[in-house]
Amino acid sequence: MNRTRVFAVSRKVLRSLRHDRRTAGFLVLMPLFMITIFGYTFGGDIKDVPVVVVNLDAAYGNSSASDAVLEELTAGGVLKIERLYIVNPEGPAPGEASESAVSDAVSEVESGDAWAAIVFWGNFTENVLQSVEDIGSAPTTGPGTITIYMDASNTNIAQAITGEVRLTVQEVIVSEYHVLPPIVVTEDRVYGEGAEFIDFFAPGVMGLAAMMVTFMLSIISFVHERTTGTLERLLTTPVTEGEIVAGYALALGLVALVQSVVILVTAVALFQVQIEGSPLLVLLLIFVLGVGTQGLGFLLSSNAKTEFQAVQFLPIILFPSILLAGVFWPLEAVPELLRPVSYFIPLTYAVEGCRSVMIRGWGVEDVWVELLVLACFALAMLLLSTYSLKKRR
Amino acid sequence: MADGEGSDERQAVATRGLRKEFGDLVAVAGLDLSVPRGTLYGMIGPNGSGKTTAIKMMVGRLRPTKGGARILEEDVPLAGASLARIGYMPQELAIYADLTVSENLQLFGSLYSMGRERFAKSGEALLSMVGLAERRDSLVSHLSGGMKHRASLACAMIHDPEVLFLDEPTVGVDPELRVGFWRNFSDLKSRGKTIIITTHYMDEAGRCDVVGMMRQGKLIAEGRPQDLMERTSTSSLEEAFLEYSRRDAA
């Protein structure tokens, strides 16, 4: 091996970089960007999960075990108690009150406003105190009971809620009474009965795959069209800028669809992933995401002179989407500082929409917000892409 | 032609004070052209003389800094169906290397809204003309340089345009095929088509009805090849060009 020739090749590579200042900047800024975003995102604990609580527990003397547990749950930070239903002694009979409160709370879970309705049943404190007294002898009463009516469509959140409730109950009771009597925490899944991590994960992967492929294909294709002169040539024919943009959108949207079908079929066949709602609605969400993302690629391609510069956009667009859009962990686990960014990422809406359809079994009437956001994103990208092409003339 | 031949309705291409600046660089410095219909017009000049920039402005892909152009009595940029009246073959390959020759032709045929029957007829004739009938199903990326140029030419002609702009169409084409190309250009001309062609080959320029010589963005001479040689008392277009360049520099 000739040292001079090796150095000549190395020098050539480094000189090329020197002439492309943007690439040189990218090489320095990209690792900085990555370590910052990874550092902030990984290790984020789940926080502020919205839940509602129904406390049917009648206080026993001056002591209320349920209040003590609730106080600690509020202070813990994992759960955010959005509403507290209590039995009003002045109101309807306790039986009616409890029935309607539990059903109201559960309907909040069904509508997606809360992840769980935590119900402390009547006589919770009395049963806990009696159980404490009974320790060492035969039980004279049933255990204190808590039921969590839960939206388990997101397995991470479901585990966090159950874990937090169990742990807090144990800590509070042990701290108050210095013993741990039997307490029953039961789960009742409103959504996601039998759901596993793969059920949570599959919609995320589907959205991510569609986004990655459509973005890569469109940005590389358009840079290629621009650098080889084919775009210029197309525009000397009767085809309009809008027609070129629409043609690409249709083709790459279909690519995203085909991919999603492959992922869906594989996930169902190999991992028995649930599809409670309409698979067509899932595909529609992915198609609209694909159309929008390819438009974004088109738009950014006008700022890249070479395929190499185009590739530099990939991590800038993809990393935040992978980390902040709720693909691998819920938005509740994204640090508060970065969480607003999540709502500006279209993938967030596609993943949330697909999950709601697949695990919760929701229809268009329930995921219209996600569909509308994605449609607005796609339309904006198509219009801006068309404008950027017209401006080139 | 520069001094205007015939009425405006007979002009296929007319430019008035066509100028293009890129920052401080003047690529085309006020070009006045008048090309009657049915003319085979050759633009010759060294690299950087403004031929390609002028053609790009004529087909509407570059906005002039000043001046304007008219094609077939319509202002450039043409829009909609009028674009189907012109054909353009750029200097770069500008066809899809990842498609076959036929697929490229189909694409351009569709963009010009050609019916299936018309496309089949025109496509066959063109493939034979450019000598690619047997390579129609080959990917363009698998063709030789000359073949790629021939495929590109076919794409520019698929819709049988009235005015054809060809930017160095014979680069990389072997001499035998070049002769064939020029025979076809003559046929097209005899059918009333107008062809604006740029070339580096002086012997090719001699086949044109009218030659425009460009230097540093200006049209320094224009006329029938024979007249240009007579006016400069030279025996070839190459010598005539050098003489006109000397006069212009002086």
mmCIF file of C-alpha atoms in Angstrom, chain B:
data_model
loop_
_atom_site.group_PDB
_atom_site.id
_atom_site.type_symbol
_atom_site.label_atom_id
_atom_site.label_comp_id
_atom_site.label_asym_id
_atom_site.label_seq_id
_atom_site.Cartn_x
_atom_site.Cartn_y
_atom_site.Cartn_z
ATOM 1 C CA MET B 1 -33.963 36.831 -39.247
ATOM 2 C CA ALA B 2 -32.307 39.886 -37.757
ATOM 3 C CA ASP B 3 -33.668 42.281 -40.337
ATOM 4 C CA GLY B 4 -37.108 40.650 -40.286
ATOM 5 C CA GLU B 5 -38.358 38.603 -43.158
ATOM 6 C CA GLY B 6 -42.037 38.514 -43.991
ATOM 7 C CA SER B 7 -44.993 39.504 -41.830
ATOM 8 C CA ASP B 8 -45.288 38.674 -38.133
ATOM 9 C CA GLU B 9 -47.780 35.863 -38.842
ATOM 10 C CA ARG B 10 -45.110 34.036 -40.790
ATOM 11 C CA GLN B 11 -42.626 34.138 -37.929
ATOM 12 C CA ALA B 12 -42.212 30.939 -35.962
ATOM 13 C CA VAL B 13 -39.886 32.540 -33.429
ATOM 14 C CA ALA B 14 -39.272 36.220 -32.810
ATOM 15 C CA THR B 15 -37.257 37.769 -30.011
ATOM 16 C CA ARG B 16 -36.861 41.441 -29.204
ATOM 17 C CA GLY B 17 -33.986 42.665 -27.049
ATOM 18 C CA LEU B 18 -33.819 39.327 -25.248
ATOM 19 C CA ARG B 19 -31.363 39.741 -22.388
ATOM 20 C CA LYS B 20 -30.345 37.614 -19.449
ATOM 21 C CA GLU B 21 -28.038 38.611 -16.620
ATOM 22 C CA PHE B 22 -26.768 36.347 -13.839
ATOM 23 C CA GLY B 23 -25.445 38.859 -11.335
ATOM 24 C CA ASP B 24 -22.667 40.726 -13.151
ATOM 25 C CA LEU B 25 -22.505 38.212 -15.957
ATOM 26 C CA VAL B 26 -24.429 39.083 -19.096
ATOM 27 C CA ALA B 27 -25.253 35.713 -20.627
ATOM 28 C CA VAL B 28 -27.398 37.038 -23.471
ATOM 29 C CA ALA B 29 -27.084 40.690 -24.424
ATOM 30 C CA GLY B 30 -30.207 41.819 -26.246
ATOM 31 C CA LEU B 31 -30.918 39.193 -28.862
ATOM 32 C CA ASP B 32 -33.126 40.093 -31.841
ATOM 33 C CA LEU B 33 -34.111 37.052 -33.824
ATOM 34 C CA SER B 34 -36.760 36.488 -36.408
ATOM 35 C CA VAL B 35 -37.139 32.958 -37.688
ATOM 36 C CA PRO B 36 -39.765 32.345 -40.386
ATOM 37 C CA ARG B 37 -41.827 29.185 -40.288
ATOM 38 C CA GLY B 38 -40.333 26.208 -42.017
ATOM 39 C CA THR B 39 -36.757 27.322 -41.374
ATOM 40 C CA LEU B 40 -33.882 25.194 -40.175
ATOM 41 C CA TYR B 41 -32.027 27.731 -38.061
ATOM 42 C CA GLY B 42 -28.617 26.926 -36.613
ATOM 43 C CA MET B 43 -27.052 28.762 -33.682
ATOM 44 C CA ILE B 44 -23.332 28.336 -33.457
ATOM 45 C CA GLY B 45 -20.784 29.705 -31.036
ATOM 46 C CA PRO B 46 -18.277 28.604 -28.447
ATOM 47 C CA ASN B 47 -19.188 27.385 -24.977
ATOM 48 C CA GLY B 48 -20.574 30.197 -22.860
ATOM 49 C CA SER B 49 -21.652 32.264 -25.855
ATOM 50 C CA GLY B 50 -25.273 32.246 -24.637
ATOM 51 C CA LYS B 51 -26.862 29.738 -27.039
ATOM 52 C CA THR B 52 -28.366 27.526 -24.345
ATOM 53 C CA THR B 53 -29.509 30.481 -22.225
ATOM 54 C CA ALA B 54 -31.207 32.008 -25.263
ATOM 55 C CA ILE B 55 -33.003 28.750 -26.034
ATOM 56 C CA LYS B 56 -34.100 28.338 -22.417
ATOM 57 C CA MET B 57 -35.650 31.800 -22.525
ATOM 58 C CA MET B 58 -37.378 30.997 -25.819
ATOM 59 C CA VAL B 59 -38.991 27.842 -24.400
ATOM 60 C CA GLY B 60 -40.025 29.697 -21.264
ATOM 61 C CA ARG B 61 -37.752 27.993 -18.749
ATOM 62 C CA LEU B 62 -35.785 31.119 -17.938
ATOM 63 C CA ARG B 63 -37.292 34.520 -17.325
ATOM 64 C CA PRO B 64 -35.464 37.176 -19.366
ATOM 65 C CA THR B 65 -33.954 40.112 -17.499
ATOM 66 C CA LYS B 66 -35.194 42.316 -20.333
ATOM 67 C CA GLY B 67 -36.938 41.864 -23.651
ATOM 68 C CA GLY B 68 -39.187 39.018 -24.673
ATOM 69 C CA ALA B 69 -39.963 36.338 -27.197
ATOM 70 C CA ARG B 70 -42.943 35.260 -29.261
ATOM 71 C CA ILE B 71 -43.489 31.811 -30.654
ATOM 72 C CA LEU B 72 -46.122 31.245 -33.321
ATOM 73 C CA GLU B 73 -47.585 34.662 -32.534
ATOM 74 C CA GLU B 74 -47.930 33.939 -28.855
ATOM 75 C CA ASP B 75 -45.974 35.535 -26.037
ATOM 76 C CA VAL B 76 -43.525 33.378 -24.121
ATOM 77 C CA PRO B 77 -44.003 31.750 -21.642
ATOM 78 C CA LEU B 78 -46.564 29.745 -23.518
ATOM 79 C CA ALA B 79 -49.284 28.143 -21.474
ATOM 80 C CA GLY B 80 -51.568 25.137 -21.674
ATOM 81 C CA ALA B 81 -52.179 23.596 -25.086
ATOM 82 C CA SER B 82 -49.848 26.082 -26.790
ATOM 83 C CA LEU B 83 -46.938 24.277 -25.154
ATOM 84 C CA ALA B 84 -47.810 21.256 -27.283
ATOM 85 C CA ARG B 85 -46.873 23.293 -30.365
ATOM 86 C CA ILE B 86 -43.198 23.284 -29.370
ATOM 87 C CA GLY B 87 -40.712 20.534 -28.630
ATOM 88 C CA TYR B 88 -37.538 20.969 -26.614
ATOM 89 C CA MET B 89 -34.486 18.807 -26.275
ATOM 90 C CA PRO B 90 -32.154 20.218 -23.612
ATOM 91 C CA GLN B 91 -28.401 19.844 -23.695
ATOM 92 C CA GLU B 92 -28.330 17.567 -20.678
ATOM 93 C CA LEU B 93 -29.895 14.120 -21.049
ATOM 94 C CA ALA B 94 -33.085 15.080 -19.174
ATOM 95 C CA ILE B 95 -34.942 11.814 -19.644
ATOM 96 C CA TYR B 96 -35.504 9.146 -17.004
ATOM 97 C CA ALA B 97 -32.554 6.766 -16.836
ATOM 98 C CA ASP B 98 -34.551 4.361 -14.656
ATOM 99 C CA LEU B 99 -37.263 3.936 -17.283
ATOM 100 C CA THR B 100 -37.042 2.130 -20.607
ATOM 101 C CA VAL B 101 -36.946 4.011 -23.899
ATOM 102 C CA SER B 102 -40.603 3.129 -24.533
ATOM 103 C CA GLU B 103 -41.653 4.181 -21.046
ATOM 104 C CA ASN B 104 -39.995 7.556 -21.514
ATOM 105 C CA LEU B 105 -41.786 8.023 -24.811
ATOM 106 C CA GLN B 106 -45.082 6.995 -23.228
ATOM 107 C CA LEU B 107 -44.575 9.517 -20.429
ATOM 108 C CA PHE B 108 -43.993 12.404 -22.814
ATOM 109 C CA GLY B 109 -46.798 11.224 -25.096
ATOM 110 C CA SER B 110 -49.176 11.258 -22.118
ATOM 111 C CA LEU B 111 -48.050 14.708 -21.033
ATOM 112 C CA TYR B 112 -49.000 15.920 -24.502
ATOM 113 C CA SER B 113 -52.350 14.099 -24.175
ATOM 114 C CA MET B 114 -51.674 11.925 -27.220
ATOM 115 C CA GLY B 115 -54.242 9.239 -27.935
ATOM 116 C CA ARG B 116 -53.102 5.610 -27.944
ATOM 117 C CA GLU B 117 -53.375 5.263 -31.707
ATOM 118 C CA ARG B 118 -51.527 8.460 -32.479
ATOM 119 C CA PHE B 119 -48.849 7.563 -29.964
ATOM 120 C CA ALA B 120 -48.354 4.076 -31.396
ATOM 121 C CA LYS B 121 -47.906 5.447 -34.905
ATOM 122 C CA SER B 122 -45.652 8.324 -33.941
ATOM 123 C CA GLY B 123 -43.651 6.220 -31.460
ATOM 124 C CA GLU B 124 -42.840 3.509 -33.987
ATOM 125 C CA ALA B 125 -41.715 6.004 -36.614
ATOM 126 C CA LEU B 126 -39.562 7.876 -34.127
ATOM 127 C CA LEU B 127 -37.909 4.763 -32.744
ATOM 128 C CA SER B 128 -36.942 3.759 -36.270
ATOM 129 C CA MET B 129 -35.710 7.240 -37.038
ATOM 130 C CA VAL B 130 -33.394 7.370 -34.031
ATOM 131 C CA GLY B 131 -32.340 3.757 -34.522
ATOM 132 C CA LEU B 132 -33.656 2.516 -31.186
ATOM 133 C CA ALA B 133 -36.467 0.242 -32.365
ATOM 134 C CA GLU B 134 -34.640 -2.818 -31.077
ATOM 135 C CA ARG B 135 -33.678 -1.189 -27.793
ATOM 136 C CA ARG B 136 -37.125 0.119 -26.949
ATOM 137 C CA ASP B 137 -37.381 -2.093 -23.860
ATOM 138 C CA SER B 138 -33.894 -1.303 -22.572
ATOM 139 C CA LEU B 139 -33.478 0.895 -19.549
ATOM 140 C CA VAL B 140 -32.036 4.235 -20.609
ATOM 141 C CA SER B 141 -29.275 3.750 -18.019
ATOM 142 C CA HIS B 142 -28.138 0.679 -19.987
ATOM 143 C CA LEU B 143 -27.736 2.594 -23.258
ATOM 144 C CA SER B 144 -24.554 4.146 -24.638
ATOM 145 C CA GLY B 145 -24.147 7.937 -24.507
ATOM 146 C CA GLY B 146 -25.178 8.389 -28.122
ATOM 147 C CA MET B 147 -28.226 6.175 -27.727
ATOM 148 C CA LYS B 148 -29.332 8.190 -24.704
ATOM 149 C CA HIS B 149 -29.201 11.364 -26.790
ATOM 150 C CA ARG B 150 -31.225 9.683 -29.506
ATOM 151 C CA ALA B 151 -33.844 8.641 -26.966
ATOM 152 C CA SER B 152 -33.938 12.210 -25.674
ATOM 153 C CA LEU B 153 -34.455 13.531 -29.204
ATOM 154 C CA ALA B 154 -37.312 11.102 -29.745
ATOM 155 C CA CYS B 155 -39.000 12.383 -26.565
ATOM 156 C CA ALA B 156 -38.783 15.954 -27.865
ATOM 157 C CA MET B 157 -40.457 14.964 -31.142
ATOM 158 C CA ILE B 158 -43.063 12.481 -29.968
ATOM 159 C CA HIS B 159 -45.956 14.951 -30.242
ATOM 160 C CA ASP B 160 -45.008 16.212 -33.721
ATOM 161 C CA PRO B 161 -44.458 19.839 -32.674
ATOM 162 C CA GLU B 162 -44.545 22.798 -35.057
ATOM 163 C CA VAL B 163 -41.370 24.333 -33.660
ATOM 164 C CA LEU B 164 -38.516 22.222 -32.381
ATOM 165 C CA PHE B 165 -35.724 23.576 -30.151
ATOM 166 C CA LEU B 166 -32.754 21.223 -30.121
ATOM 167 C CA ASP B 167 -29.799 22.084 -27.913
ATOM 168 C CA GLU B 168 -26.815 20.197 -29.315
ATOM 169 C CA PRO B 169 -28.797 17.116 -30.342
ATOM 170 C CA THR B 170 -25.935 15.384 -32.138
ATOM 171 C CA VAL B 171 -23.349 15.373 -29.358
ATOM 172 C CA GLY B 172 -22.057 11.838 -28.915
ATOM 173 C CA VAL B 173 -23.903 10.565 -31.972
ATOM 174 C CA ASP B 174 -21.776 8.664 -34.484
ATOM 175 C CA PRO B 175 -21.209 10.273 -37.910
ATOM 176 C CA GLU B 176 -23.387 7.793 -39.780
ATOM 177 C CA LEU B 177 -26.351 8.408 -37.532
ATOM 178 C CA ARG B 178 -25.758 12.160 -37.573
ATOM 179 C CA VAL B 179 -26.263 12.074 -41.331
ATOM 180 C CA GLY B 180 -29.538 10.259 -40.696
ATOM 181 C CA PHE B 181 -30.551 12.877 -38.132
ATOM 182 C CA TRP B 182 -29.987 15.728 -40.542
ATOM 183 C CA ARG B 183 -31.911 13.947 -43.261
ATOM 184 C CA ASN B 184 -34.812 13.762 -40.832
ATOM 185 C CA PHE B 185 -34.472 17.398 -39.862
ATOM 186 C CA SER B 186 -34.682 18.259 -43.577
ATOM 187 C CA ASP B 187 -37.788 16.087 -43.912
ATOM 188 C CA LEU B 188 -39.378 17.842 -40.962
ATOM 189 C CA LYS B 189 -38.538 21.193 -42.482
ATOM 190 C CA SER B 190 -40.095 20.190 -45.764
ATOM 191 C CA ARG B 191 -43.281 19.416 -43.821
ATOM 192 C CA GLY B 192 -43.354 23.019 -42.648
ATOM 193 C CA LYS B 193 -41.744 22.488 -39.256
ATOM 194 C CA THR B 194 -39.370 25.048 -37.809
ATOM 195 C CA ILE B 195 -36.196 23.849 -36.143
ATOM 196 C CA ILE B 196 -33.867 25.921 -33.981
ATOM 197 C CA ILE B 197 -30.711 23.954 -33.380
ATOM 198 C CA THR B 198 -27.456 24.678 -31.583
ATOM 199 C CA THR B 199 -24.340 22.841 -32.571
ATOM 200 C CA HIS B 200 -20.601 22.784 -32.276
ATOM 201 C CA TYR B 201 -20.137 20.955 -35.541
ATOM 202 C CA MET B 202 -19.522 23.523 -38.283
ATOM 203 C CA ASP B 203 -20.203 20.982 -41.023
ATOM 204 C CA GLU B 204 -23.647 20.489 -39.495
ATOM 205 C CA ALA B 205 -24.280 24.220 -39.362
ATOM 206 C CA GLY B 206 -23.677 24.290 -43.104
ATOM 207 C CA ARG B 207 -26.841 22.238 -43.586
ATOM 208 C CA CYS B 208 -28.999 24.914 -41.983
ATOM 209 C CA ASP B 209 -31.034 27.441 -43.987
ATOM 210 C CA VAL B 210 -29.868 30.235 -41.742
ATOM 211 C CA VAL B 211 -27.015 30.359 -39.270
ATOM 212 C CA GLY B 212 -26.747 32.745 -36.325
ATOM 213 C CA MET B 213 -23.256 33.174 -34.910
ATOM 214 C CA MET B 214 -23.085 33.980 -31.214
ATOM 215 C CA ARG B 215 -20.220 35.339 -29.180
ATOM 216 C CA GLN B 216 -20.318 36.633 -25.618
ATOM 217 C CA GLY B 217 -24.102 36.734 -25.550
ATOM 218 C CA LYS B 218 -24.425 38.671 -28.823
ATOM 219 C CA LEU B 219 -25.489 37.687 -32.308
ATOM 220 C CA ILE B 220 -22.445 38.768 -34.272
ATOM 221 C CA ALA B 221 -23.568 37.533 -37.672
ATOM 222 C CA GLU B 222 -26.545 35.931 -39.288
ATOM 223 C CA GLY B 223 -27.359 34.687 -42.767
ATOM 224 C CA ARG B 224 -27.299 31.754 -45.159
ATOM 225 C CA PRO B 225 -24.098 29.730 -44.709
ATOM 226 C CA GLN B 226 -22.952 30.503 -48.238
ATOM 227 C CA ASP B 227 -23.551 34.233 -47.756
ATOM 228 C CA LEU B 228 -21.633 34.272 -44.463
ATOM 229 C CA MET B 229 -18.628 32.680 -46.135
ATOM 230 C CA GLU B 230 -18.820 35.011 -49.123
ATOM 231 C CA ARG B 231 -19.091 38.095 -46.924
ATOM 232 C CA THR B 232 -15.919 37.097 -45.090
ATOM 233 C CA SER B 233 -14.162 35.688 -48.152
ATOM 234 C CA THR B 234 -13.667 32.391 -46.375
ATOM 235 C CA SER B 235 -14.160 28.839 -47.509
ATOM 236 C CA SER B 236 -15.701 27.364 -44.362
ATOM 237 C CA LEU B 237 -18.139 28.394 -41.652
ATOM 238 C CA GLU B 238 -15.429 27.872 -39.081
ATOM 239 C CA GLU B 239 -13.184 30.442 -40.749
ATOM 240 C CA ALA B 240 -16.151 32.753 -41.225
ATOM 241 C CA PHE B 241 -16.943 32.497 -37.513
ATOM 242 C CA LEU B 242 -13.354 33.312 -36.570
ATOM 243 C CA GLU B 243 -13.388 36.317 -38.897
ATOM 244 C CA TYR B 244 -16.658 37.623 -37.441
ATOM 245 C CA SER B 245 -15.263 37.079 -33.937
ATOM 246 C CA ARG B 246 -12.165 39.114 -34.837
ATOM 247 C CA ARG B 247 -14.320 41.937 -36.174
ATOM 248 C CA ASP B 248 -16.526 41.867 -33.087
ATOM 249 C CA ALA B 249 -13.537 41.943 -30.747
ATOM 250 C CA ALA B 250 -12.139 44.894 -32.632
#
